[in-house]
Amino acid sequence: MRKERRKKLYLGDSFQRNILLTVYLSVIIPVFLLISMLYLFVFKLIISKPSVSEVIILNLLTWVRKISLIILGITFLILFILRRIALKLTHRIVGPLYRLERELSERLIFDKKSPILIREKDILKSLLEKINKLLERKIL
């Protein structure tokens, strides 16, 4: 096993991109629905009570804007944290798959005999170890 640090977390792979997009949308869509429902609730409240003074309406709208901005700020903070976590997790899958594909192609083209390199934290570590054993049997 070889100790090697990954240089880039985002490889631009479609699998990794789809996972990140799913994470983003699963946070952004509910937040925008929540904010929209909050505004809709306030406007329905204002329309249903025409006797409410203008000062109360302005005060209520100011609070709704403040709450919406707080929710958006927290959302972007959560997205930043989730992005880091999702990048690390998907890279532990995509990185080894990319390396496995490249290494197997090299073995087919150049008749390379050395084992495929494995990182300690790779999620597919057991699969790569079994492929190395299989390659070892084929070589001997």
Tab-separated table of N, CA and C in Angstrom:
chain	number	residue	atom	x	y	z
A	1	MET	N	0.831	-1.173	0.000
A	1	MET	CA	0.000	0.000	0.000
A	1	MET	C	0.877	1.238	0.000
A	2	ARG	N	0.446	2.199	-0.713
A	2	ARG	CA	1.242	3.391	-0.908
A	2	ARG	C	0.548	4.581	-0.276
A	3	LYS	N	1.331	5.431	0.363
A	3	LYS	CA	0.753	6.621	0.972
A	3	LYS	C	0.873	7.764	-0.026
A	4	GLU	N	-0.251	8.259	-0.474
A	4	GLU	CA	-0.252	9.307	-1.480
A	4	GLU	C	-1.439	10.226	-1.226
A	5	ARG	N	-1.195	11.518	-1.272
A	5	ARG	CA	-2.266	12.492	-1.068
A	5	ARG	C	-2.901	12.844	-2.411
A	6	ARG	N	-4.192	13.017	-2.389
A	6	ARG	CA	-4.877	13.436	-3.604
A	6	ARG	C	-4.663	14.930	-3.786
A	7	LYS	N	-4.463	15.328	-5.015
A	7	LYS	CA	-4.210	16.737	-5.283
A	7	LYS	C	-5.507	17.509	-5.531
A	8	LYS	N	-6.436	16.909	-6.265
A	8	LYS	CA	-7.692	17.572	-6.584
A	8	LYS	C	-8.851	16.734	-6.048
A	9	LEU	N	-9.768	17.397	-5.336
A	9	LEU	CA	-10.945	16.676	-4.843
A	9	LEU	C	-11.998	16.527	-5.938
A	10	TYR	N	-12.169	17.561	-6.754
A	10	TYR	CA	-13.189	17.502	-7.800
A	10	TYR	C	-12.539	17.088	-9.109
A	11	LEU	N	-12.917	15.934	-9.606
A	11	LEU	CA	-12.329	15.407	-10.831
A	11	LEU	C	-13.136	15.758	-12.075
A	12	GLY	N	-14.334	16.313	-11.893
A	12	GLY	CA	-15.166	16.640	-13.038
A	12	GLY	C	-15.885	15.437	-13.615
A	13	ASP	N	-15.866	14.328	-12.907
A	13	ASP	CA	-16.522	13.104	-13.348
A	13	ASP	C	-18.036	13.278	-13.255
A	14	SER	N	-18.778	12.675	-14.170
A	14	SER	CA	-20.236	12.843	-14.176
A	14	SER	C	-20.877	12.254	-12.918
A	15	PHE	N	-20.336	11.150	-12.404
A	15	PHE	CA	-20.865	10.562	-11.171
A	15	PHE	C	-20.711	11.546	-10.016
A	16	GLN	N	-19.536	12.122	-9.881
A	16	GLN	CA	-19.268	13.073	-8.806
A	16	GLN	C	-20.125	14.332	-8.982
A	17	ARG	N	-20.262	14.799	-10.208
A	17	ARG	CA	-21.065	15.988	-10.488
A	17	ARG	C	-22.535	15.741	-10.141
A	18	ASN	N	-23.055	14.562	-10.467
A	18	ASN	CA	-24.456	14.238	-10.166
A	18	ASN	C	-24.712	14.160	-8.668
A	19	ILE	N	-23.779	13.588	-7.920
A	19	ILE	CA	-23.933	13.521	-6.462
A	19	ILE	C	-23.946	14.925	-5.868
A	20	LEU	N	-23.010	15.776	-6.294
A	20	LEU	CA	-22.951	17.144	-5.776
A	20	LEU	C	-24.212	17.925	-6.130
A	21	LEU	N	-24.697	17.756	-7.352
A	21	LEU	CA	-25.918	18.438	-7.771
A	21	LEU	C	-27.110	17.987	-6.929
A	22	THR	N	-27.190	16.705	-6.644
A	22	THR	CA	-28.266	16.176	-5.803
A	22	THR	C	-28.205	16.761	-4.395
A	23	VAL	N	-27.003	16.858	-3.848
A	23	VAL	CA	-26.837	17.437	-2.506
A	23	VAL	C	-27.275	18.898	-2.512
A	24	TYR	N	-26.824	19.664	-3.501
A	24	TYR	CA	-27.185	21.083	-3.572
A	24	TYR	C	-28.687	21.270	-3.701
A	25	LEU	N	-29.290	20.537	-4.626
A	25	LEU	CA	-30.725	20.704	-4.856
A	25	LEU	C	-31.559	20.253	-3.668
A	26	SER	N	-31.090	19.237	-2.947
A	26	SER	CA	-31.849	18.770	-1.785
A	26	SER	C	-31.812	19.776	-0.641
A	27	VAL	N	-30.907	20.726	-0.691
A	27	VAL	CA	-30.874	21.788	0.318
A	27	VAL	C	-31.552	23.047	-0.211
A	28	ILE	N	-31.234	23.435	-1.434
A	28	ILE	CA	-31.711	24.713	-1.975
A	28	ILE	C	-33.220	24.718	-2.209
A	29	ILE	N	-33.763	23.673	-2.789
A	29	ILE	CA	-35.197	23.653	-3.120
A	29	ILE	C	-36.077	23.776	-1.871
A	30	PRO	N	-35.848	22.987	-0.807
A	30	PRO	CA	-36.687	23.169	0.384
A	30	PRO	C	-36.554	24.556	1.021
A	31	VAL	N	-35.357	25.137	0.980
A	31	VAL	CA	-35.171	26.466	1.572
A	31	VAL	C	-35.961	27.509	0.795
A	32	PHE	N	-35.896	27.472	-0.527
A	32	PHE	CA	-36.654	28.440	-1.304
A	32	PHE	C	-38.160	28.214	-1.175
A	33	LEU	N	-38.577	26.974	-1.037
A	33	LEU	CA	-39.998	26.709	-0.773
A	33	LEU	C	-40.414	27.279	0.580
A	34	LEU	N	-39.558	27.118	1.577
A	34	LEU	CA	-39.845	27.652	2.910
A	34	LEU	C	-39.974	29.170	2.879
A	35	ILE	N	-39.040	29.838	2.221
A	35	ILE	CA	-39.085	31.302	2.144
A	35	ILE	C	-40.309	31.757	1.353
A	36	SER	N	-40.619	31.077	0.266
A	36	SER	CA	-41.804	31.429	-0.528
A	36	SER	C	-43.077	31.263	0.286
A	37	MET	N	-43.160	30.179	1.039
A	37	MET	CA	-44.345	29.949	1.875
A	37	MET	C	-44.444	31.001	2.976
A	38	LEU	N	-43.312	31.436	3.508
A	38	LEU	CA	-43.310	32.475	4.535
A	38	LEU	C	-43.869	33.778	3.970
A	39	TYR	N	-43.399	34.186	2.788
A	39	TYR	CA	-43.920	35.395	2.151
A	39	TYR	C	-45.402	35.249	1.813
A	40	LEU	N	-45.787	34.098	1.295
A	40	LEU	CA	-47.184	33.859	0.949
A	40	LEU	C	-48.075	33.946	2.192
A	41	PHE	N	-47.618	33.368	3.284
A	41	PHE	CA	-48.369	33.426	4.539
A	41	PHE	C	-48.555	34.869	4.998
A	42	VAL	N	-47.487	35.654	4.946
A	42	VAL	CA	-47.567	37.052	5.390
A	42	VAL	C	-48.502	37.849	4.491
A	43	PHE	N	-48.412	37.672	3.184
A	43	PHE	CA	-49.281	38.418	2.282
A	43	PHE	C	-50.740	38.004	2.433
A	44	LYS	N	-50.999	36.725	2.645
A	44	LYS	CA	-52.384	36.287	2.888
A	44	LYS	C	-52.909	36.872	4.194
A	45	LEU	N	-52.035	36.955	5.184
A	45	LEU	CA	-52.417	37.542	6.465
A	45	LEU	C	-52.762	39.016	6.292
A	46	ILE	N	-51.971	39.726	5.514
A	46	ILE	CA	-52.206	41.152	5.276
A	46	ILE	C	-53.501	41.358	4.495
A	47	ILE	N	-53.737	40.550	3.482
A	47	ILE	CA	-54.937	40.693	2.656
A	47	ILE	C	-56.195	40.345	3.451
A	48	SER	N	-56.108	39.347	4.315
A	48	SER	CA	-57.293	38.931	5.073
A	48	SER	C	-57.674	39.927	6.167
A	49	LYS	N	-56.754	40.789	6.558
A	49	LYS	CA	-57.036	41.781	7.610
A	49	LYS	C	-56.790	43.187	7.057
A	50	PRO	N	-57.726	43.719	6.319
A	50	PRO	CA	-57.518	45.049	5.737
A	50	PRO	C	-57.416	46.157	6.787
A	51	SER	N	-57.855	45.885	7.992
A	51	SER	CA	-57.831	46.913	9.032
A	51	SER	C	-56.455	47.057	9.694
A	52	VAL	N	-55.494	46.202	9.333
A	52	VAL	CA	-54.162	46.262	9.927
A	52	VAL	C	-53.467	47.530	9.445
A	53	SER	N	-52.832	48.223	10.379
A	53	SER	CA	-52.202	49.500	10.030
A	53	SER	C	-50.964	49.293	9.162
A	54	GLU	N	-50.615	50.358	8.468
A	54	GLU	CA	-49.477	50.322	7.556
A	54	GLU	C	-48.165	50.103	8.311
A	55	VAL	N	-48.056	50.624	9.498
A	55	VAL	CA	-46.842	50.474	10.312
A	55	VAL	C	-46.627	49.005	10.675
A	56	ILE	N	-47.694	48.331	11.044
A	56	ILE	CA	-47.592	46.911	11.400
A	56	ILE	C	-47.192	46.091	10.169
A	57	ILE	N	-47.770	46.425	9.024
A	57	ILE	CA	-47.437	45.709	7.791
A	57	ILE	C	-45.965	45.894	7.446
A	58	LEU	N	-45.474	47.133	7.508
A	58	LEU	CA	-44.063	47.395	7.205
A	58	LEU	C	-43.144	46.688	8.198
A	59	ASN	N	-43.526	46.699	9.456
A	59	ASN	CA	-42.741	46.018	10.493
A	59	ASN	C	-42.707	44.507	10.229
A	60	LEU	N	-43.850	43.961	9.874
A	60	LEU	CA	-43.942	42.530	9.579
A	60	LEU	C	-43.087	42.159	8.365
A	61	LEU	N	-43.153	42.972	7.310
A	61	LEU	CA	-42.350	42.709	6.113
A	61	LEU	C	-40.850	42.827	6.401
A	62	THR	N	-40.483	43.771	7.261
A	62	THR	CA	-39.072	43.912	7.648
A	62	THR	C	-38.587	42.658	8.353
A	63	TRP	N	-39.399	42.129	9.251
A	63	TRP	CA	-39.016	40.902	9.963
A	63	TRP	C	-38.951	39.698	9.024
A	64	VAL	N	-39.872	39.636	8.084
A	64	VAL	CA	-39.852	38.529	7.116
A	64	VAL	C	-38.578	38.590	6.278
A	65	ARG	N	-38.183	39.800	5.846
A	65	ARG	CA	-36.929	39.944	5.084
A	65	ARG	C	-35.730	39.519	5.921
A	66	LYS	N	-35.693	39.947	7.186
A	66	LYS	CA	-34.574	39.580	8.066
A	66	LYS	C	-34.501	38.067	8.255
A	67	ILE	N	-35.652	37.460	8.504
A	67	ILE	CA	-35.689	36.003	8.689
A	67	ILE	C	-35.249	35.295	7.406
A	68	SER	N	-35.700	35.796	6.258
A	68	SER	CA	-35.313	35.194	4.975
A	68	SER	C	-33.807	35.290	4.756
A	69	LEU	N	-33.219	36.437	5.076
A	69	LEU	CA	-31.768	36.600	4.916
A	69	LEU	C	-31.000	35.684	5.865
A	70	ILE	N	-31.498	35.534	7.082
A	70	ILE	CA	-30.853	34.620	8.035
A	70	ILE	C	-30.926	33.185	7.509
A	71	ILE	N	-32.099	32.796	7.013
A	71	ILE	CA	-32.265	31.444	6.464
A	71	ILE	C	-31.329	31.233	5.276
A	72	LEU	N	-31.224	32.226	4.387
A	72	LEU	CA	-30.330	32.106	3.233
A	72	LEU	C	-28.871	32.014	3.669
A	73	GLY	N	-28.489	32.811	4.660
A	73	GLY	CA	-27.115	32.755	5.166
A	73	GLY	C	-26.777	31.394	5.743
A	74	ILE	N	-27.683	30.866	6.540
A	74	ILE	CA	-27.473	29.535	7.124
A	74	ILE	C	-27.433	28.476	6.022
A	75	THR	N	-28.280	28.643	5.011
A	75	THR	CA	-28.297	27.698	3.892
A	75	THR	C	-26.957	27.664	3.173
A	76	PHE	N	-26.388	28.834	2.890
A	76	PHE	CA	-25.097	28.860	2.197
A	76	PHE	C	-23.988	28.287	3.064
A	77	LEU	N	-24.062	28.487	4.369
A	77	LEU	CA	-23.085	27.881	5.273
A	77	LEU	C	-23.217	26.355	5.245
A	78	ILE	N	-24.450	25.870	5.312
A	78	ILE	CA	-24.693	24.427	5.250
A	78	ILE	C	-24.228	23.865	3.908
A	79	LEU	N	-24.502	24.585	2.809
A	79	LEU	CA	-24.058	24.126	1.490
A	79	LEU	C	-22.539	24.047	1.409
A	80	PHE	N	-21.854	25.010	1.999
A	80	PHE	CA	-20.387	24.998	1.990
A	80	PHE	C	-19.866	23.767	2.729
A	81	ILE	N	-20.447	23.489	3.895
A	81	ILE	CA	-20.020	22.326	4.685
A	81	ILE	C	-20.358	21.027	3.950
A	82	LEU	N	-21.585	20.934	3.417
A	82	LEU	CA	-21.995	19.730	2.683
A	82	LEU	C	-21.159	19.516	1.428
A	83	ARG	N	-20.763	20.604	0.788
A	83	ARG	CA	-19.923	20.492	-0.411
A	83	ARG	C	-18.596	19.832	-0.063
A	84	ARG	N	-17.974	20.262	1.023
A	84	ARG	CA	-16.694	19.672	1.432
A	84	ARG	C	-16.859	18.182	1.745
A	85	ILE	N	-17.895	17.858	2.494
A	85	ILE	CA	-18.129	16.459	2.867
A	85	ILE	C	-18.417	15.615	1.621
A	86	ALA	N	-19.306	16.112	0.749
A	86	ALA	CA	-19.668	15.364	-0.461
A	86	ALA	C	-18.470	15.204	-1.393
A	87	LEU	N	-17.640	16.245	-1.508
A	87	LEU	CA	-16.445	16.140	-2.352
A	87	LEU	C	-15.500	15.066	-1.838
A	88	LYS	N	-15.282	15.056	-0.528
A	88	LYS	CA	-14.363	14.062	0.038
A	88	LYS	C	-14.906	12.642	-0.144
A	89	LEU	N	-16.189	12.460	0.128
A	89	LEU	CA	-16.777	11.120	0.003
A	89	LEU	C	-16.810	10.637	-1.444
A	90	THR	N	-17.241	11.503	-2.352
A	90	THR	CA	-17.306	11.070	-3.751
A	90	THR	C	-15.916	10.861	-4.329
A	91	HIS	N	-14.947	11.630	-3.858
A	91	HIS	CA	-13.592	11.452	-4.385
A	91	HIS	C	-12.985	10.132	-3.926
A	92	ARG	N	-13.407	9.660	-2.761
A	92	ARG	CA	-12.926	8.352	-2.299
A	92	ARG	C	-13.487	7.216	-3.151
A	93	ILE	N	-14.563	7.497	-3.881
A	93	ILE	CA	-15.123	6.497	-4.793
A	93	ILE	C	-14.615	6.741	-6.215
A	94	VAL	N	-14.732	7.975	-6.687
A	94	VAL	CA	-14.380	8.299	-8.066
A	94	VAL	C	-12.881	8.165	-8.314
A	95	GLY	N	-12.064	8.603	-7.357
A	95	GLY	CA	-10.609	8.524	-7.515
A	95	GLY	C	-10.123	7.107	-7.777
A	96	PRO	N	-10.479	6.141	-6.920
A	96	PRO	CA	-10.058	4.759	-7.167
A	96	PRO	C	-10.633	4.167	-8.457
A	97	LEU	N	-11.868	4.511	-8.793
A	97	LEU	CA	-12.443	4.003	-10.046
A	97	LEU	C	-11.668	4.522	-11.253
A	98	TYR	N	-11.339	5.801	-11.220
A	98	TYR	CA	-10.564	6.407	-12.299
A	98	TYR	C	-9.184	5.758	-12.390
A	99	ARG	N	-8.530	5.585	-11.242
A	99	ARG	CA	-7.202	4.970	-11.214
A	99	ARG	C	-7.270	3.506	-11.664
A	100	LEU	N	-8.299	2.776	-11.223
A	100	LEU	CA	-8.465	1.375	-11.617
A	100	LEU	C	-8.626	1.258	-13.135
A	101	GLU	N	-9.459	2.108	-13.704
A	101	GLU	CA	-9.663	2.090	-15.154
A	101	GLU	C	-8.351	2.382	-15.887
A	102	ARG	N	-7.625	3.389	-15.423
A	102	ARG	CA	-6.353	3.748	-16.057
A	102	ARG	C	-5.327	2.616	-15.941
A	103	GLU	N	-5.223	2.045	-14.736
A	103	GLU	CA	-4.248	0.968	-14.505
A	103	GLU	C	-4.580	-0.275	-15.334
A	104	LEU	N	-5.853	-0.633	-15.417
A	104	LEU	CA	-6.240	-1.799	-16.219
A	104	LEU	C	-5.976	-1.563	-17.706
A	105	SER	N	-6.204	-0.332	-18.167
A	105	SER	CA	-5.891	-0.001	-19.563
A	105	SER	C	-4.400	-0.140	-19.828
A	106	GLU	N	-3.573	0.328	-18.880
A	106	GLU	CA	-2.116	0.202	-19.033
A	106	GLU	C	-1.700	-1.268	-19.087
A	107	ARG	N	-2.336	-2.092	-18.277
A	107	ARG	CA	-1.991	-3.512	-18.268
A	107	ARG	C	-2.389	-4.188	-19.585
A	108	LEU	N	-3.477	-3.756	-20.154
A	108	LEU	CA	-3.901	-4.317	-21.441
A	108	LEU	C	-2.979	-3.872	-22.579
A	109	ILE	N	-2.588	-2.619	-22.560
A	109	ILE	CA	-1.780	-2.074	-23.653
A	109	ILE	C	-0.305	-2.447	-23.514
A	110	PHE	N	0.262	-2.224	-22.318
A	110	PHE	CA	1.711	-2.365	-22.131
A	110	PHE	C	2.124	-3.676	-21.468
A	111	ASP	N	1.186	-4.530	-21.154
A	111	ASP	CA	1.478	-5.798	-20.484
A	111	ASP	C	2.247	-5.564	-19.179
A	112	LYS	N	1.777	-4.588	-18.430
A	112	LYS	CA	2.390	-4.202	-17.159
A	112	LYS	C	2.107	-5.275	-16.111
A	113	LYS	N	3.079	-5.567	-15.240
A	113	LYS	CA	2.936	-6.672	-14.291
A	113	LYS	C	2.829	-6.244	-12.826
A	114	SER	N	3.088	-4.995	-12.508
A	114	SER	CA	3.076	-4.565	-11.104
A	114	SER	C	1.641	-4.454	-10.580
A	115	PRO	N	1.468	-4.553	-9.241
A	115	PRO	CA	0.115	-4.448	-8.670
A	115	PRO	C	-0.426	-3.019	-8.761
A	116	ILE	N	-1.735	-2.916	-8.709
A	116	ILE	CA	-2.395	-1.605	-8.728
A	116	ILE	C	-2.207	-0.967	-7.359
A	117	LEU	N	-1.831	0.306	-7.360
A	117	LEU	CA	-1.572	1.016	-6.106
A	117	LEU	C	-2.876	1.293	-5.367
A	118	ILE	N	-2.823	1.147	-4.048
A	118	ILE	CA	-4.004	1.322	-3.208
A	118	ILE	C	-3.688	2.359	-2.139
A	119	ARG	N	-4.628	3.273	-1.916
A	119	ARG	CA	-4.481	4.242	-0.826
A	119	ARG	C	-5.203	3.696	0.399
A	120	GLU	N	-4.725	4.076	1.551
A	120	GLU	CA	-5.259	3.553	2.811
A	120	GLU	C	-6.747	3.873	2.997
A	121	LYS	N	-7.179	5.068	2.606
A	121	LYS	CA	-8.557	5.493	2.863
A	121	LYS	C	-9.498	5.287	1.676
A	122	ASP	N	-9.044	4.596	0.643
A	122	ASP	CA	-9.919	4.334	-0.502
A	122	ASP	C	-11.106	3.476	-0.078
A	123	ILE	N	-12.285	3.873	-0.515
A	123	ILE	CA	-13.487	3.103	-0.197
A	123	ILE	C	-13.462	1.751	-0.913
A	124	LEU	N	-12.886	1.710	-2.095
A	124	LEU	CA	-12.840	0.479	-2.887
A	124	LEU	C	-11.572	-0.325	-2.628
A	125	LYS	N	-10.985	-0.150	-1.469
A	125	LYS	CA	-9.717	-0.806	-1.135
A	125	LYS	C	-9.816	-2.330	-1.260
A	126	SER	N	-10.866	-2.924	-0.730
A	126	SER	CA	-10.994	-4.386	-0.774
A	126	SER	C	-11.141	-4.888	-2.217
A	127	LEU	N	-11.863	-4.147	-3.050
A	127	LEU	CA	-12.001	-4.522	-4.456
A	127	LEU	C	-10.645	-4.465	-5.163
A	128	LEU	N	-9.886	-3.411	-4.917
A	128	LEU	CA	-8.569	-3.278	-5.548
A	128	LEU	C	-7.615	-4.373	-5.081
A	129	GLU	N	-7.703	-4.751	-3.802
A	129	GLU	CA	-6.857	-5.839	-3.293
A	129	GLU	C	-7.191	-7.155	-3.997
A	130	LYS	N	-8.477	-7.412	-4.216
A	130	LYS	CA	-8.889	-8.644	-4.903
A	130	LYS	C	-8.464	-8.627	-6.370
A	131	ILE	N	-8.549	-7.475	-7.002
A	131	ILE	CA	-8.088	-7.366	-8.392
A	131	ILE	C	-6.585	-7.602	-8.455
A	132	ASN	N	-5.835	-7.080	-7.474
A	132	ASN	CA	-4.385	-7.317	-7.421
A	132	ASN	C	-4.078	-8.804	-7.270
A	133	LYS	N	-4.849	-9.503	-6.421
A	133	LYS	CA	-4.643	-10.948	-6.254
A	133	LYS	C	-4.943	-11.686	-7.556
A	134	LEU	N	-5.998	-11.268	-8.230
A	134	LEU	CA	-6.352	-11.872	-9.507
A	134	LEU	C	-5.255	-11.630	-10.546
A	135	LEU	N	-4.746	-10.414	-10.594
A	135	LEU	CA	-3.660	-10.095	-11.527
A	135	LEU	C	-2.405	-10.899	-11.196
A	136	GLU	N	-2.148	-11.089	-9.908
A	136	GLU	CA	-0.981	-11.857	-9.468
A	136	GLU	C	-1.095	-13.312	-9.933
A	137	ARG	N	-2.279	-13.873	-9.834
A	137	ARG	CA	-2.501	-15.258	-10.287
A	137	ARG	C	-2.322	-15.381	-11.796
A	138	LYS	N	-2.810	-14.394	-12.525
A	138	LYS	CA	-2.705	-14.420	-13.987
A	138	LYS	C	-1.259	-14.291	-14.439
A	139	ILE	N	-0.468	-13.524	-13.671
A	139	ILE	CA	0.935	-13.302	-14.034
A	139	ILE	C	1.747	-14.556	-13.795
A	140	LEU	N	1.502	-15.224	-12.659
A	140	LEU	CA	2.302	-16.401	-12.292
A	140	LEU	C	1.861	-17.595	-13.032
